[in-house]
């Protein structure tokens, strides 16, 4: 989706006719930062950045920090230079996932047609809920009220006739607002925007269009199609031309399945010590396996990502004899894959673990290895990890850690 700027020329009020406008886009406002402010109310109204103290990137920033130019995905060193007075808060992904699950469950109370596209945003098609719950604006207002009442965080809502315009509307409603773009006002609204607001227009495409004198959506819409296709390609030109006139036929698609599940981390200091790296691989394997079990899927392939101190990145993968959601099995493969990466003597900056080629656990046929077939303890490891899930569900993820015995290694990266 486009991360293009909002247009100062775009009005907040485009009318109140909701006919045909049954698509909502709900987007949490500065989600990670907002979650942190709930338990740190003394930081409200101050610039706050969520991320590592020195390394890594900005995960979220309050609007007070954004006023200094701080943005998500910005290197933390750059963010600290732009806003040295900001309070930096380490991320708590367990908290964010818990709030996200609760918010998404609330959306499903409204309609089964919920398409979650990230941890903090989703599309809804409320056409079937209008008789029961009222107009789309009434539904949006009630969702925003309940989210703030139950979690102390705010959300912005865009309402339109399709997903593309609803997403733009929620962007222009931020922070903590709601915006309706009536069907009849769709084109007028779009034609107030810079061309960078369109899906698919990144920095490179924006420069290509500017070379043809196209800087606004209105200019793009009134450019003849052959010229547009000459600027950005046949498929891209046709796509952008449709968007410029508000044409987006994609439906809200519920329950999109993930094709892979992964986790990665950047070390506070670059690591030569293989034991430190191995322990981190274990933690990541544990997180991946817990998410696999939570979603009822198994991974047929384990892959790893390793980044050295010079930012060179290496990926390795191995297909398993049988699909799994057991952390120990994922870890043993991931550990070997990481150990076999030749970093030319450089330390490790980042490591990641991912389960790929996912299949549903229910109905899948799992092939036991020979050792598993003759071992009466087969399945005991998974039962133990399910017990960990139950403890963490009740007391939090940090209540108990997974331990996997392996021989100590004296080798250093």
mmCIF file of C-alpha atoms in Angstrom:
data_model
loop_
_atom_site.group_PDB
_atom_site.id
_atom_site.type_symbol
_atom_site.label_atom_id
_atom_site.label_comp_id
_atom_site.label_asym_id
_atom_site.label_seq_id
_atom_site.Cartn_x
_atom_site.Cartn_y
_atom_site.Cartn_z
ATOM 1 C CA UNK A 1 0.000 0.000 0.000
ATOM 2 C CA UNK A 2 1.063 3.534 -0.659
ATOM 3 C CA UNK A 3 2.720 5.464 2.137
ATOM 4 C CA UNK A 4 2.307 8.692 0.202
ATOM 5 C CA UNK A 5 1.619 11.949 2.014
ATOM 6 C CA UNK A 6 -1.790 13.270 2.848
ATOM 7 C CA UNK A 7 -3.044 16.178 0.814
ATOM 8 C CA UNK A 8 -3.659 19.471 2.560
ATOM 9 C CA UNK A 9 -6.211 20.240 -0.156
ATOM 10 C CA UNK A 10 -8.326 17.192 0.637
ATOM 11 C CA UNK A 11 -11.325 18.214 2.734
ATOM 12 C CA UNK A 12 -12.422 16.216 5.774
ATOM 13 C CA UNK A 13 -16.105 16.576 4.880
ATOM 14 C CA UNK A 14 -17.239 15.254 1.496
ATOM 15 C CA UNK A 15 -20.912 14.782 2.338
ATOM 16 C CA UNK A 16 -23.068 12.367 4.294
ATOM 17 C CA UNK A 17 -24.569 10.082 1.613
ATOM 18 C CA UNK A 18 -23.549 6.539 2.605
ATOM 19 C CA UNK A 19 -25.317 4.791 -0.271
ATOM 20 C CA UNK A 20 -23.063 2.079 -1.650
ATOM 21 C CA UNK A 21 -20.306 2.803 0.880
ATOM 22 C CA UNK A 22 -20.048 -0.438 2.829
ATOM 23 C CA UNK A 23 -16.255 -0.845 2.995
ATOM 24 C CA UNK A 24 -14.482 0.307 6.152
ATOM 25 C CA UNK A 25 -10.753 0.542 6.716
ATOM 26 C CA UNK A 26 -9.835 0.642 10.394
ATOM 27 C CA UNK A 27 -6.281 1.660 11.276
ATOM 28 C CA UNK A 28 -4.943 1.967 14.814
ATOM 29 C CA UNK A 29 -3.200 5.271 15.520
ATOM 30 C CA UNK A 30 0.564 4.887 16.199
ATOM 31 C CA UNK A 31 -0.382 1.445 17.504
ATOM 32 C CA UNK A 32 2.768 0.245 19.301
ATOM 33 C CA UNK A 33 3.392 3.668 20.806
ATOM 34 C CA UNK A 34 -0.255 4.000 21.861
ATOM 35 C CA UNK A 35 -0.123 0.628 23.640
ATOM 36 C CA UNK A 36 2.947 1.778 25.558
ATOM 37 C CA UNK A 37 1.301 5.052 26.594
ATOM 38 C CA UNK A 38 -1.570 3.132 28.188
ATOM 39 C CA UNK A 39 0.807 1.739 30.797
ATOM 40 C CA UNK A 40 3.029 4.834 30.829
ATOM 41 C CA UNK A 41 0.476 7.661 31.029
ATOM 42 C CA UNK A 42 3.160 10.054 32.279
ATOM 43 C CA UNK A 43 4.570 10.050 28.713
ATOM 44 C CA UNK A 44 1.365 11.277 27.069
ATOM 45 C CA UNK A 45 1.899 14.447 25.063
ATOM 46 C CA UNK A 46 5.650 13.806 24.818
ATOM 47 C CA UNK A 47 7.753 12.451 21.935
ATOM 48 C CA UNK A 48 8.048 8.670 22.356
ATOM 49 C CA UNK A 49 9.787 6.182 20.078
ATOM 50 C CA UNK A 50 9.321 2.411 20.240
ATOM 51 C CA UNK A 51 12.444 0.484 19.247
ATOM 52 C CA UNK A 52 15.938 -0.484 20.374
ATOM 53 C CA UNK A 53 17.925 2.067 22.340
ATOM 54 C CA UNK A 54 20.751 2.336 19.835
ATOM 55 C CA UNK A 55 20.461 -0.301 17.105
ATOM 56 C CA UNK A 56 17.728 -1.434 14.781
ATOM 57 C CA UNK A 57 14.922 0.705 13.436
ATOM 58 C CA UNK A 58 11.959 2.719 14.686
ATOM 59 C CA UNK A 59 8.914 0.475 15.104
ATOM 60 C CA UNK A 60 6.520 3.283 16.016
ATOM 61 C CA UNK A 61 6.526 6.898 17.131
ATOM 62 C CA UNK A 62 3.984 9.156 18.757
ATOM 63 C CA UNK A 63 2.703 12.089 16.758
ATOM 64 C CA UNK A 64 4.829 14.374 18.945
ATOM 65 C CA UNK A 65 7.941 12.521 17.738
ATOM 66 C CA UNK A 66 6.708 12.477 14.157
ATOM 67 C CA UNK A 67 6.601 16.281 14.253
ATOM 68 C CA UNK A 68 10.414 16.144 14.339
ATOM 69 C CA UNK A 69 10.550 13.918 11.252
ATOM 70 C CA UNK A 70 10.743 10.539 13.013
ATOM 71 C CA UNK A 71 9.098 7.781 10.966
ATOM 72 C CA UNK A 72 8.583 4.022 11.201
ATOM 73 C CA UNK A 73 11.419 1.925 9.714
ATOM 74 C CA UNK A 74 13.877 4.821 10.163
ATOM 75 C CA UNK A 75 17.270 3.800 11.631
ATOM 76 C CA UNK A 76 17.237 4.477 15.349
ATOM 77 C CA UNK A 77 20.467 6.471 15.148
ATOM 78 C CA UNK A 78 18.806 8.858 12.697
ATOM 79 C CA UNK A 79 15.680 9.147 14.854
ATOM 80 C CA UNK A 80 17.748 10.024 17.929
ATOM 81 C CA UNK A 81 19.507 12.758 15.980
ATOM 82 C CA UNK A 82 16.202 14.225 14.808
ATOM 83 C CA UNK A 83 14.566 14.060 18.227
ATOM 84 C CA UNK A 84 17.164 13.654 20.990
ATOM 85 C CA UNK A 85 14.641 14.540 23.688
ATOM 86 C CA UNK A 86 12.398 11.551 22.809
ATOM 87 C CA UNK A 87 11.858 8.751 25.295
ATOM 88 C CA UNK A 88 12.811 5.418 23.704
ATOM 89 C CA UNK A 89 10.715 2.441 24.857
ATOM 90 C CA UNK A 90 11.662 -1.178 24.068
ATOM 91 C CA UNK A 91 8.936 -3.067 22.180
ATOM 92 C CA UNK A 92 6.610 -5.552 23.874
ATOM 93 C CA UNK A 93 5.298 -7.659 21.001
ATOM 94 C CA UNK A 94 3.327 -9.917 23.326
ATOM 95 C CA UNK A 95 1.271 -6.919 24.460
ATOM 96 C CA UNK A 96 0.743 -5.722 20.885
ATOM 97 C CA UNK A 97 -0.426 -9.150 19.719
ATOM 98 C CA UNK A 98 -2.843 -9.440 22.646
ATOM 99 C CA UNK A 99 -4.418 -6.049 21.913
ATOM 100 C CA UNK A 100 -4.506 -6.817 18.195
ATOM 101 C CA UNK A 101 -6.270 -10.153 18.719
ATOM 102 C CA UNK A 102 -8.860 -8.475 20.929
ATOM 103 C CA UNK A 103 -9.490 -5.691 18.408
ATOM 104 C CA UNK A 104 -9.810 -8.147 15.511
ATOM 105 C CA UNK A 105 -12.233 -10.252 17.558
ATOM 106 C CA UNK A 106 -14.323 -7.109 18.051
ATOM 107 C CA UNK A 107 -14.378 -6.513 14.278
ATOM 108 C CA UNK A 108 -15.581 -10.087 13.738
ATOM 109 C CA UNK A 109 -18.513 -9.356 16.056
ATOM 110 C CA UNK A 110 -19.667 -6.850 13.441
ATOM 111 C CA UNK A 111 -19.166 -8.954 10.306
ATOM 112 C CA UNK A 112 -17.401 -12.144 9.201
ATOM 113 C CA UNK A 113 -16.053 -10.189 6.231
ATOM 114 C CA UNK A 114 -12.890 -8.936 7.934
ATOM 115 C CA UNK A 115 -9.611 -8.828 6.033
ATOM 116 C CA UNK A 116 -6.746 -8.248 8.442
ATOM 117 C CA UNK A 117 -3.768 -6.851 6.562
ATOM 118 C CA UNK A 118 -1.425 -6.168 9.478
ATOM 119 C CA UNK A 119 -1.344 -6.286 13.252
ATOM 120 C CA UNK A 120 -3.061 -2.889 13.474
ATOM 121 C CA UNK A 121 -5.327 -2.523 10.440
ATOM 122 C CA UNK A 122 -8.115 -4.326 8.631
ATOM 123 C CA UNK A 123 -10.836 -3.923 6.030
ATOM 124 C CA UNK A 124 -14.482 -4.715 6.788
ATOM 125 C CA UNK A 125 -17.445 -5.169 4.469
ATOM 126 C CA UNK A 126 -20.463 -4.164 6.579
ATOM 127 C CA UNK A 127 -23.115 -4.477 3.854
ATOM 128 C CA UNK A 128 -24.675 -7.418 5.712
ATOM 129 C CA UNK A 129 -24.569 -5.712 9.109
ATOM 130 C CA UNK A 130 -26.399 -2.487 8.284
ATOM 131 C CA UNK A 131 -29.888 -3.692 9.168
ATOM 132 C CA UNK A 132 -28.670 -5.019 12.523
ATOM 133 C CA UNK A 133 -26.166 -2.323 13.532
ATOM 134 C CA UNK A 134 -27.026 0.761 11.512
ATOM 135 C CA UNK A 135 -25.206 2.823 8.939
ATOM 136 C CA UNK A 136 -21.479 2.398 8.167
ATOM 137 C CA UNK A 137 -20.684 5.649 9.988
ATOM 138 C CA UNK A 138 -22.618 4.425 13.037
ATOM 139 C CA UNK A 139 -20.715 1.139 12.935
ATOM 140 C CA UNK A 140 -17.385 2.941 12.565
ATOM 141 C CA UNK A 141 -18.144 5.276 15.450
ATOM 142 C CA UNK A 142 -19.119 2.400 17.741
ATOM 143 C CA UNK A 143 -15.976 0.438 16.855
ATOM 144 C CA UNK A 144 -13.797 3.434 17.643
ATOM 145 C CA UNK A 145 -15.636 4.022 20.937
ATOM 146 C CA UNK A 146 -15.277 0.413 22.087
ATOM 147 C CA UNK A 147 -11.607 0.128 21.119
ATOM 148 C CA UNK A 148 -10.749 3.213 23.140
ATOM 149 C CA UNK A 149 -12.953 2.200 26.076
ATOM 150 C CA UNK A 150 -11.582 -1.355 26.254
ATOM 151 C CA UNK A 151 -7.917 -0.756 25.405
ATOM 152 C CA UNK A 152 -7.215 2.948 25.869
ATOM 153 C CA UNK A 153 -5.938 3.319 22.289
ATOM 154 C CA UNK A 154 -7.503 5.144 19.368
ATOM 155 C CA UNK A 155 -8.318 4.107 15.818
ATOM 156 C CA UNK A 156 -9.140 5.990 12.640
ATOM 157 C CA UNK A 157 -11.752 4.766 10.160
ATOM 158 C CA UNK A 158 -12.207 5.419 6.461
ATOM 159 C CA UNK A 159 -15.500 4.610 4.724
ATOM 160 C CA UNK A 160 -15.961 4.375 0.978
ATOM 161 C CA UNK A 161 -17.303 2.276 -1.859
ATOM 162 C CA UNK A 162 -14.080 0.258 -2.241
ATOM 163 C CA UNK A 163 -10.917 -0.715 -0.382
ATOM 164 C CA UNK A 164 -8.568 1.693 -2.122
ATOM 165 C CA UNK A 165 -10.585 4.803 -1.309
ATOM 166 C CA UNK A 166 -11.435 3.589 2.216
ATOM 167 C CA UNK A 167 -7.711 3.234 2.951
ATOM 168 C CA UNK A 168 -7.019 6.760 1.716
ATOM 169 C CA UNK A 169 -9.945 8.053 3.772
ATOM 170 C CA UNK A 170 -8.617 6.538 7.004
ATOM 171 C CA UNK A 171 -5.206 8.088 6.292
ATOM 172 C CA UNK A 172 -6.808 11.506 5.946
ATOM 173 C CA UNK A 173 -8.891 10.939 9.091
ATOM 174 C CA UNK A 174 -5.824 10.447 11.295
ATOM 175 C CA UNK A 175 -5.301 10.767 14.118
ATOM 176 C CA UNK A 176 -8.375 9.557 15.984
ATOM 177 C CA UNK A 177 -10.920 10.434 13.327
ATOM 178 C CA UNK A 178 -13.402 9.057 10.812
ATOM 179 C CA UNK A 179 -13.936 10.093 7.208
ATOM 180 C CA UNK A 180 -16.662 9.150 4.727
ATOM 181 C CA UNK A 181 -16.071 9.521 1.003
ATOM 182 C CA UNK A 182 -19.507 9.211 -0.659
ATOM 183 C CA UNK A 183 -19.585 7.285 -3.928
ATOM 184 C CA UNK A 184 -20.491 10.424 -5.874
ATOM 185 C CA UNK A 185 -17.531 12.324 -4.370
ATOM 186 C CA UNK A 186 -14.923 9.631 -5.032
ATOM 187 C CA UNK A 187 -13.329 11.185 -8.105
ATOM 188 C CA UNK A 188 -13.371 14.710 -6.688
ATOM 189 C CA UNK A 189 -11.631 13.445 -3.539
ATOM 190 C CA UNK A 190 -8.988 11.518 -5.463
ATOM 191 C CA UNK A 191 -8.201 14.433 -7.725
ATOM 192 C CA UNK A 192 -7.115 16.563 -4.762
ATOM 193 C CA UNK A 193 -4.283 14.119 -3.981
ATOM 194 C CA UNK A 194 -0.625 13.962 -5.012
ATOM 195 C CA UNK A 195 0.204 11.060 -7.300
ATOM 196 C CA UNK A 196 2.256 9.456 -4.508
ATOM 197 C CA UNK A 197 -0.989 8.626 -2.680
ATOM 198 C CA UNK A 198 -1.851 5.907 -5.222
ATOM 199 C CA UNK A 199 -1.097 2.258 -4.489
ATOM 200 C CA UNK A 200 1.982 1.174 -6.390
ATOM 201 C CA UNK A 201 3.517 4.627 -6.690
ATOM 202 C CA UNK A 202 6.826 4.490 -4.882
ATOM 203 C CA UNK A 203 9.754 6.874 -5.172
ATOM 204 C CA UNK A 204 10.947 5.421 -8.484
ATOM 205 C CA UNK A 205 7.508 5.481 -10.138
ATOM 206 C CA UNK A 206 6.842 8.964 -8.800
ATOM 207 C CA UNK A 207 10.035 10.212 -10.462
ATOM 208 C CA UNK A 208 9.101 8.491 -13.743
ATOM 209 C CA UNK A 209 5.694 10.172 -13.715
ATOM 210 C CA UNK A 210 7.196 13.553 -12.811
ATOM 211 C CA UNK A 211 9.424 13.317 -15.861
ATOM 212 C CA UNK A 212 6.210 13.276 -17.911
ATOM 213 C CA UNK A 213 4.818 16.250 -15.980
ATOM 214 C CA UNK A 214 2.480 14.121 -13.833
ATOM 215 C CA UNK A 215 2.549 15.051 -10.153
ATOM 216 C CA UNK A 216 -1.120 14.831 -9.111
ATOM 217 C CA UNK A 217 -3.818 12.203 -9.395
ATOM 218 C CA UNK A 218 -5.884 14.630 -11.472
ATOM 219 C CA UNK A 219 -3.043 15.013 -13.987
ATOM 220 C CA UNK A 220 -2.613 11.259 -14.129
ATOM 221 C CA UNK A 221 -6.337 10.685 -14.669
ATOM 222 C CA UNK A 222 -6.390 13.060 -17.625
ATOM 223 C CA UNK A 223 -3.264 11.661 -19.250
ATOM 224 C CA UNK A 224 -4.052 9.437 -22.221
ATOM 225 C CA UNK A 225 -3.456 5.761 -21.481
ATOM 226 C CA UNK A 226 -0.725 5.144 -24.127
ATOM 227 C CA UNK A 227 1.396 7.969 -22.710
ATOM 228 C CA UNK A 228 0.869 6.700 -19.169
ATOM 229 C CA UNK A 229 1.900 3.200 -20.196
ATOM 230 C CA UNK A 230 4.987 4.592 -21.904
ATOM 231 C CA UNK A 231 5.939 6.224 -18.598
ATOM 232 C CA UNK A 232 5.430 3.300 -16.198
ATOM 233 C CA UNK A 233 4.719 0.207 -18.307
ATOM 234 C CA UNK A 234 1.639 -1.372 -19.838
ATOM 235 C CA UNK A 235 0.284 -3.123 -16.724
ATOM 236 C CA UNK A 236 1.293 -0.399 -14.279
ATOM 237 C CA UNK A 237 -0.144 2.341 -16.445
ATOM 238 C CA UNK A 238 -3.530 0.630 -16.751
ATOM 239 C CA UNK A 239 -3.604 -0.044 -13.005
ATOM 240 C CA UNK A 240 -2.833 3.545 -12.025
ATOM 241 C CA UNK A 241 -5.339 4.890 -14.550
ATOM 242 C CA UNK A 242 -8.096 2.788 -12.946
ATOM 243 C CA UNK A 243 -7.143 3.972 -9.459
ATOM 244 C CA UNK A 244 -7.106 7.608 -10.555
ATOM 245 C CA UNK A 245 -10.778 7.242 -11.493
ATOM 246 C CA UNK A 246 -11.657 5.333 -8.295
ATOM 247 C CA UNK A 247 -11.937 1.898 -9.880
ATOM 248 C CA UNK A 248 -10.964 -0.928 -7.492
ATOM 249 C CA UNK A 249 -13.002 -4.151 -7.882
ATOM 250 C CA UNK A 250 -11.226 -6.162 -5.162
ATOM 251 C CA UNK A 251 -13.593 -7.578 -2.524
ATOM 252 C CA UNK A 252 -12.877 -7.795 1.183
ATOM 253 C CA UNK A 253 -11.344 -11.253 1.557
ATOM 254 C CA UNK A 254 -11.631 -12.742 5.069
ATOM 255 C CA UNK A 255 -9.096 -15.028 6.747
ATOM 256 C CA UNK A 256 -6.108 -14.538 4.511
ATOM 257 C CA UNK A 257 -3.660 -17.318 5.285
ATOM 258 C CA UNK A 258 -0.042 -16.603 5.974
ATOM 259 C CA UNK A 259 2.357 -18.345 3.605
ATOM 260 C CA UNK A 260 5.097 -18.331 6.236
ATOM 261 C CA UNK A 261 5.603 -17.472 9.893
ATOM 262 C CA UNK A 262 8.866 -16.024 11.123
ATOM 263 C CA UNK A 263 10.682 -13.994 13.746
ATOM 264 C CA UNK A 264 14.012 -12.190 13.716
ATOM 265 C CA UNK A 265 16.094 -10.027 16.005
ATOM 266 C CA UNK A 266 19.036 -7.619 15.861
ATOM 267 C CA UNK A 267 21.638 -8.070 18.597
ATOM 268 C CA UNK A 268 22.493 -5.122 20.830
ATOM 269 C CA UNK A 269 26.150 -5.777 20.003
ATOM 270 C CA UNK A 270 27.501 -7.819 17.087
ATOM 271 C CA UNK A 271 28.078 -11.397 18.197
ATOM 272 C CA UNK A 272 31.093 -13.677 17.687
ATOM 273 C CA UNK A 273 29.881 -16.081 20.381
ATOM 274 C CA UNK A 274 27.996 -19.027 18.855
ATOM 275 C CA UNK A 275 26.370 -19.853 22.208
ATOM 276 C CA UNK A 276 24.712 -16.433 22.330
ATOM 277 C CA UNK A 277 23.567 -16.794 18.726
ATOM 278 C CA UNK A 278 22.322 -20.339 19.361
ATOM 279 C CA UNK A 279 20.282 -19.244 22.382
ATOM 280 C CA UNK A 280 18.698 -16.530 20.271
ATOM 281 C CA UNK A 281 17.901 -19.066 17.525
ATOM 282 C CA UNK A 282 16.197 -21.175 20.206
ATOM 283 C CA UNK A 283 14.091 -18.210 21.362
ATOM 284 C CA UNK A 284 13.082 -17.418 17.779
ATOM 285 C CA UNK A 285 12.251 -21.069 17.044
ATOM 286 C CA UNK A 286 10.078 -21.110 20.165
ATOM 287 C CA UNK A 287 8.202 -17.994 18.992
ATOM 288 C CA UNK A 288 7.693 -19.395 15.499
ATOM 289 C CA UNK A 289 6.441 -22.754 16.805
ATOM 290 C CA UNK A 290 4.007 -21.096 19.225
ATOM 291 C CA UNK A 291 2.516 -19.052 16.367
ATOM 292 C CA UNK A 292 2.258 -22.166 14.198
ATOM 293 C CA UNK A 293 0.343 -23.979 16.944
ATOM 294 C CA UNK A 294 -1.858 -20.946 17.605
ATOM 295 C CA UNK A 295 -2.857 -20.793 13.930
ATOM 296 C CA UNK A 296 -3.264 -24.567 13.582
ATOM 297 C CA UNK A 297 -0.641 -24.937 10.866
ATOM 298 C CA UNK A 298 2.559 -26.912 10.332
ATOM 299 C CA UNK A 299 5.762 -25.892 8.562
ATOM 300 C CA UNK A 300 7.278 -28.158 5.950
ATOM 301 C CA UNK A 301 10.388 -25.984 5.515
ATOM 302 C CA UNK A 302 12.643 -24.176 7.984
ATOM 303 C CA UNK A 303 14.646 -21.194 6.766
ATOM 304 C CA UNK A 304 17.071 -18.848 8.491
ATOM 305 C CA UNK A 305 18.411 -15.385 7.800
ATOM 306 C CA UNK A 306 21.793 -14.251 9.049
ATOM 307 C CA UNK A 307 23.201 -10.753 8.671
ATOM 308 C CA UNK A 308 26.853 -10.034 9.404
ATOM 309 C CA UNK A 309 28.315 -6.841 10.804
ATOM 310 C CA UNK A 310 28.977 -5.515 7.282
ATOM 311 C CA UNK A 311 25.217 -5.874 6.514
ATOM 312 C CA UNK A 312 25.712 -8.808 4.112
ATOM 313 C CA UNK A 313 22.618 -11.020 4.418
ATOM 314 C CA UNK A 314 22.511 -14.800 3.920
ATOM 315 C CA UNK A 315 19.486 -17.096 3.691
ATOM 316 C CA UNK A 316 19.438 -20.874 4.036
ATOM 317 C CA UNK A 317 16.535 -23.345 4.114
ATOM 318 C CA UNK A 318 15.841 -27.060 4.516
ATOM 319 C CA UNK A 319 12.701 -29.059 3.802
ATOM 320 C CA UNK A 320 11.799 -31.393 6.669
ATOM 321 C CA UNK A 321 10.986 -35.091 6.471
ATOM 322 C CA UNK A 322 7.554 -34.202 7.836
ATOM 323 C CA UNK A 323 5.746 -30.928 8.705
ATOM 324 C CA UNK A 324 6.034 -29.712 12.297
ATOM 325 C CA UNK A 325 4.976 -27.113 14.846
ATOM 326 C CA UNK A 326 7.474 -28.281 17.497
ATOM 327 C CA UNK A 327 10.090 -25.735 18.545
ATOM 328 C CA UNK A 328 12.761 -28.349 19.268
ATOM 329 C CA UNK A 329 12.562 -29.720 15.729
ATOM 330 C CA UNK A 330 12.612 -26.246 14.186
ATOM 331 C CA UNK A 331 15.510 -25.205 16.408
ATOM 332 C CA UNK A 332 17.749 -28.171 15.598
ATOM 333 C CA UNK A 333 17.412 -27.519 11.883
ATOM 334 C CA UNK A 334 17.750 -23.743 12.241
ATOM 335 C CA UNK A 335 20.829 -24.087 14.446
ATOM 336 C CA UNK A 336 22.573 -26.264 11.834
ATOM 337 C CA UNK A 337 21.624 -23.894 9.013
ATOM 338 C CA UNK A 338 23.022 -20.905 10.895
ATOM 339 C CA UNK A 339 26.209 -22.768 11.829
ATOM 340 C CA UNK A 340 26.843 -23.595 8.163
ATOM 341 C CA UNK A 341 26.744 -19.961 7.022
ATOM 342 C CA UNK A 342 30.254 -18.737 6.200
ATOM 343 C CA UNK A 343 30.517 -15.178 7.514
ATOM 344 C CA UNK A 344 34.226 -14.861 6.681
ATOM 345 C CA UNK A 345 35.050 -14.320 10.337
ATOM 346 C CA UNK A 346 32.634 -11.434 10.805
ATOM 347 C CA UNK A 347 30.271 -11.285 13.815
ATOM 348 C CA UNK A 348 26.507 -11.737 13.573
ATOM 349 C CA UNK A 349 24.351 -8.622 13.598
ATOM 350 C CA UNK A 350 20.902 -10.179 12.965
ATOM 351 C CA UNK A 351 19.441 -13.664 12.945
ATOM 352 C CA UNK A 352 15.975 -14.852 11.927
ATOM 353 C CA UNK A 353 14.009 -18.110 11.809
ATOM 354 C CA UNK A 354 11.023 -18.818 9.591
ATOM 355 C CA UNK A 355 8.596 -21.710 9.021
ATOM 356 C CA UNK A 356 7.537 -21.962 5.382
ATOM 357 C CA UNK A 357 5.355 -24.112 3.074
ATOM 358 C CA UNK A 358 2.579 -24.148 5.669
ATOM 359 C CA UNK A 359 -0.162 -26.776 5.775
ATOM 360 C CA UNK A 360 -3.209 -27.073 8.003
ATOM 361 C CA UNK A 361 -2.609 -29.371 10.957
ATOM 362 C CA UNK A 362 -6.139 -30.785 10.896
ATOM 363 C CA UNK A 363 -6.294 -33.479 8.273
ATOM 364 C CA UNK A 364 -2.567 -33.479 7.509
ATOM 365 C CA UNK A 365 -0.731 -36.766 7.372
ATOM 366 C CA UNK A 366 2.425 -36.678 9.464
ATOM 367 C CA UNK A 367 5.171 -39.115 8.595
ATOM 368 C CA UNK A 368 7.110 -40.319 11.628
ATOM 369 C CA UNK A 369 10.852 -40.756 11.392
ATOM 370 C CA UNK A 370 12.308 -44.171 12.307
ATOM 371 C CA UNK A 371 13.466 -42.847 15.678
ATOM 372 C CA UNK A 372 9.997 -41.450 16.396
ATOM 373 C CA UNK A 373 8.292 -44.674 15.377
ATOM 374 C CA UNK A 374 10.225 -46.753 17.920
ATOM 375 C CA UNK A 375 10.419 -44.099 20.662
ATOM 376 C CA UNK A 376 7.572 -44.387 23.208
ATOM 377 C CA UNK A 377 8.136 -40.733 24.094
ATOM 378 C CA UNK A 378 7.203 -39.641 20.566
ATOM 379 C CA UNK A 379 4.892 -36.668 20.838
ATOM 380 C CA UNK A 380 5.992 -35.843 24.376
ATOM 381 C CA UNK A 381 7.940 -32.787 23.247
ATOM 382 C CA UNK A 382 4.897 -31.300 21.549
ATOM 383 C CA UNK A 383 2.761 -31.983 24.621
ATOM 384 C CA UNK A 384 5.341 -30.196 26.746
ATOM 385 C CA UNK A 385 5.300 -27.196 24.433
ATOM 386 C CA UNK A 386 1.502 -27.131 24.498
ATOM 387 C CA UNK A 387 1.790 -26.941 28.287
ATOM 388 C CA UNK A 388 4.126 -23.956 27.836
ATOM 389 C CA UNK A 389 1.477 -22.321 25.664
ATOM 390 C CA UNK A 390 -1.089 -22.728 28.434
ATOM 391 C CA UNK A 391 1.221 -21.242 31.093
ATOM 392 C CA UNK A 392 2.092 -18.290 28.876
ATOM 393 C CA UNK A 393 -1.526 -17.683 28.006
ATOM 394 C CA UNK A 394 -2.285 -17.299 31.688
ATOM 395 C CA UNK A 395 0.851 -15.594 33.021
ATOM 396 C CA UNK A 396 2.477 -13.981 29.974
ATOM 397 C CA UNK A 397 5.140 -15.108 27.549
ATOM 398 C CA UNK A 398 8.063 -14.328 29.866
ATOM 399 C CA UNK A 399 6.690 -16.600 32.609
ATOM 400 C CA UNK A 400 8.610 -19.637 31.315
ATOM 401 C CA UNK A 401 11.267 -20.342 28.711
ATOM 402 C CA UNK A 402 11.859 -23.323 26.469
ATOM 403 C CA UNK A 403 15.014 -25.324 27.169
ATOM 404 C CA UNK A 404 16.645 -27.616 24.611
ATOM 405 C CA UNK A 405 19.739 -29.578 25.554
ATOM 406 C CA UNK A 406 22.610 -29.444 23.122
ATOM 407 C CA UNK A 407 26.355 -29.866 23.368
ATOM 408 C CA UNK A 408 28.367 -26.797 24.157
ATOM 409 C CA UNK A 409 30.367 -25.438 21.274
ATOM 410 C CA UNK A 410 33.728 -23.705 21.546
ATOM 411 C CA UNK A 411 33.634 -22.464 17.964
ATOM 412 C CA UNK A 412 33.187 -18.738 17.523
ATOM 413 C CA UNK A 413 31.929 -16.857 14.443
#
